[in-house]
Short mmCIF file of C-alpha atoms in Angstrom, two decimals:
data_model
loop_
_atom_site.label_atom_id
_atom_site.label_comp_id
_atom_site.label_asym_id
_atom_site.label_seq_id
_atom_site.Cartn_x
_atom_site.Cartn_y
_atom_site.Cartn_z
CA GLY A 143 0.00 0.00 0.00
CA PHE A 144 2.87 2.41 0.68
CA GLY A 145 4.50 1.70 -2.70
CA TYR A 146 7.98 1.67 -1.20
CA HIS A 147 9.80 0.22 -4.23
CA LEU A 148 7.92 2.38 -6.72
CA LYS A 149 8.55 5.53 -4.67
CA ASP A 150 12.21 4.60 -4.30
CA ALA A 151 12.60 4.12 -8.08
CA LEU A 152 10.71 7.30 -8.89
CA ALA A 153 12.69 9.30 -6.33
CA LYS A 154 15.95 8.17 -7.92
CA ARG A 155 14.72 8.91 -11.43
CA LEU A 156 13.42 12.38 -10.47
CA SER A 157 16.27 13.23 -8.04
CA VAL A 158 13.89 13.91 -5.17
CA ALA A 159 13.44 12.43 -1.72
CA PRO A 160 10.92 9.58 -1.43
CA ALA A 161 9.14 11.65 1.26
CA GLN A 162 8.33 14.24 -1.42
CA LEU A 163 6.25 11.72 -3.36
CA VAL A 164 2.64 10.76 -2.81
CA LEU A 165 1.14 7.85 -4.70
CA GLY A 166 -2.51 7.61 -5.57
CA ASN A 167 -4.96 5.79 -7.74
CA GLY A 168 -4.43 8.17 -10.63
CA SER A 169 -4.40 11.93 -10.49
CA ASN A 170 -8.09 11.91 -9.51
CA ASP A 171 -7.11 10.42 -6.17
CA ILE A 172 -4.44 13.06 -5.53
CA LEU A 173 -6.83 15.84 -6.60
CA GLU A 174 -9.43 14.56 -4.14
CA LEU A 175 -6.84 14.43 -1.35
CA ALA A 176 -5.66 17.97 -2.13
CA THR A 177 -9.19 19.37 -2.04
CA MET A 178 -9.94 17.49 1.18
CA GLY A 179 -6.93 19.13 2.78
CA TYR A 180 -7.33 22.63 1.39
CA LEU A 181 -10.99 23.37 0.71
CA ARG A 182 -13.86 23.97 3.11
CA PRO A 183 -17.37 25.37 2.55
CA GLY A 184 -17.12 29.08 1.81
CA GLU A 185 -13.66 28.79 0.29
CA ALA A 186 -12.87 28.74 -3.42
CA ALA A 187 -10.78 27.09 -6.13
CA VAL A 188 -9.81 28.62 -9.47
CA TYR A 189 -9.58 26.61 -12.68
CA ALA A 190 -9.78 27.21 -16.40
CA GLN A 191 -12.69 26.63 -18.72
CA HIS A 192 -12.13 23.46 -20.77
CA ALA A 193 -9.83 21.98 -18.13
CA PHE A 194 -9.97 18.55 -16.49
CA ALA A 195 -13.55 17.81 -15.37
CA VAL A 196 -12.41 16.59 -11.94
CA TYR A 197 -11.37 20.11 -10.81
CA PRO A 198 -14.93 21.42 -10.39
CA LEU A 199 -16.20 18.04 -9.19
CA ALA A 200 -13.60 17.81 -6.40
CA THR A 201 -14.14 21.48 -5.51
CA HIS A 202 -17.91 21.18 -5.21
CA ALA A 203 -17.63 17.90 -3.31
CA ARG A 204 -16.00 19.90 -0.49
CA GLY A 205 -18.76 22.50 -0.51
CA ALA A 206 -16.36 25.07 -1.94
CA ARG A 207 -17.06 27.50 -4.74
CA GLY A 208 -15.49 26.99 -8.14
CA ILE A 209 -14.26 30.00 -10.08
CA GLU A 210 -14.08 29.03 -13.74
CA VAL A 211 -11.92 31.40 -15.78
CA PRO A 212 -12.74 31.65 -19.49
CA ALA A 213 -10.15 30.02 -21.73
CA ARG A 214 -8.20 31.96 -24.32
CA ASP A 215 -7.84 29.98 -27.56
CA LEU A 216 -8.75 26.80 -25.62
CA ALA A 217 -5.81 27.44 -23.27
CA HIS A 218 -5.44 28.60 -19.69
CA ASP A 219 -5.46 32.38 -19.40
CA LEU A 220 -2.98 32.54 -16.52
CA PRO A 221 -3.13 36.32 -15.99
CA ALA A 222 -6.94 36.10 -15.75
CA MET A 223 -6.64 33.12 -13.42
CA ARG A 224 -4.31 35.10 -11.16
CA ALA A 225 -6.76 38.01 -11.21
CA ALA A 226 -9.60 35.63 -10.24
CA ILE A 227 -7.88 34.64 -6.97
CA THR A 228 -9.77 36.10 -4.02
CA PRO A 229 -9.05 36.07 -0.28
CA GLN A 230 -11.28 32.95 -0.12
CA THR A 231 -9.23 31.08 -2.74
CA ARG A 232 -7.26 28.15 -1.36
CA VAL A 233 -6.45 26.19 -4.55
CA VAL A 234 -5.72 27.04 -8.16
CA PHE A 235 -5.63 24.18 -10.67
CA VAL A 236 -3.39 24.37 -13.73
CA ALA A 237 -3.21 21.53 -16.25
CA ASN A 238 -0.07 21.72 -18.34
CA PRO A 239 -0.57 20.30 -20.88
CA ASN A 240 -4.28 20.87 -20.57
CA ASN A 241 -6.60 17.91 -20.56
CA PRO A 242 -8.64 17.74 -22.80
CA THR A 243 -7.53 20.51 -25.24
CA GLY A 244 -3.82 19.65 -25.40
CA THR A 245 -2.73 23.29 -25.10
CA HIS A 246 0.21 24.16 -22.87
CA VAL A 247 2.11 27.15 -21.56
CA ASP A 248 5.85 27.72 -21.71
CA ARG A 249 8.19 27.47 -18.74
CA ASP A 250 8.69 31.22 -18.19
CA THR A 251 4.96 31.97 -18.31
CA LEU A 252 4.22 29.17 -15.89
CA LEU A 253 6.98 30.20 -13.47
CA ARG A 254 5.77 33.82 -13.52
CA PHE A 255 2.28 32.60 -12.69
CA VAL A 256 3.46 30.30 -9.88
CA ASN A 257 5.50 33.12 -8.36
CA ALA A 258 2.53 35.53 -8.58
CA VAL A 259 0.13 33.25 -6.70
CA PRO A 260 -0.12 34.12 -2.99
CA ALA A 261 1.83 31.74 -0.75
CA ASN A 262 -1.35 30.67 1.10
CA VAL A 263 -2.91 29.31 -2.13
CA LEU A 264 -2.03 25.80 -3.30
CA VAL A 265 -0.98 25.66 -6.95
CA ALA A 266 -2.07 22.19 -8.09
CA LEU A 267 0.03 21.77 -11.22
CA ASP A 268 -1.34 18.83 -13.17
CA GLU A 269 1.21 17.46 -15.65
CA ALA A 270 -0.68 14.27 -16.43
CA TYR A 271 0.28 14.23 -20.10
CA ILE A 272 3.67 15.95 -20.02
CA GLU A 273 5.33 13.00 -21.76
CA PHE A 274 3.34 13.78 -24.91
CA LEU A 275 4.93 17.24 -25.33
CA ASP A 276 7.75 17.64 -27.83
CA ASN A 277 9.69 19.86 -25.43
CA PRO A 278 8.31 19.17 -21.96
CA LEU A 279 9.19 21.67 -19.31
CA ASP A 280 10.32 19.99 -16.16
CA LEU A 281 9.70 21.83 -12.90
CA VAL A 282 10.55 18.85 -10.67
CA SER A 283 13.98 20.25 -9.75
CA GLU A 284 12.53 23.65 -8.84
CA ILE A 285 9.80 22.04 -6.76
CA ALA A 286 12.23 19.66 -5.04
CA THR A 287 14.57 22.50 -4.11
CA GLY A 288 11.85 24.75 -2.77
CA LEU A 289 10.64 26.85 -5.73
CA ARG A 290 7.48 27.43 -3.75
CA PRO A 291 6.28 25.23 -0.90
CA ASN A 292 2.71 25.80 -2.07
CA VAL A 293 3.12 23.87 -5.35
CA LEU A 294 1.75 20.36 -5.75
CA LEU A 295 3.12 18.82 -8.93
CA MET A 296 1.10 15.86 -10.20
CA ARG A 297 2.07 13.29 -12.79
CA THR A 298 0.41 10.05 -13.74
CA LEU A 299 1.05 6.72 -15.39
CA SER A 300 -1.64 7.46 -17.93
CA LYS A 301 -3.92 4.65 -18.97
CA PHE A 302 -3.87 6.18 -22.46
CA GLY A 303 -0.08 6.25 -22.62
CA LEU A 304 0.15 2.72 -21.27
CA ALA A 305 -2.29 1.53 -23.90
CA GLY A 306 -0.18 3.19 -26.60
CA ILE A 307 2.93 1.41 -25.35
CA ARG A 308 1.17 -1.93 -25.74
#
């Protein structure tokens, strides 16, 4: 249940400590855990239009309010998402690349956004399909060395990618 050997192998591959890794039954599981820990009734989460359907579901399951920010060209409008953060906001979800549109933001834009989010707001950075990008940006080293303690970086062993490997 702890996934010791998997966490050990992943920690070595990613150059992080095993204690920095959390395993779940897909990213849905981790998203649910994050919202359970960060959202209460009366609080809010910010996410983009056309993003992963679990963001509003997990938000509303906690009795929190979802703030959906209109997409720009089917992509996250990060400046608008930053502007949508209120004092009640506890989580902001960013899918990069976005599921289901496949759009993504570059490293500098994403880092500017992460650094602009207040320290008391969790940035749930969902990189579920990062392996499908031609030039994936890799923020693992920045996260591992303390880029911002309020960043949760999620990756997954995608059922779609696994099927493609077969």
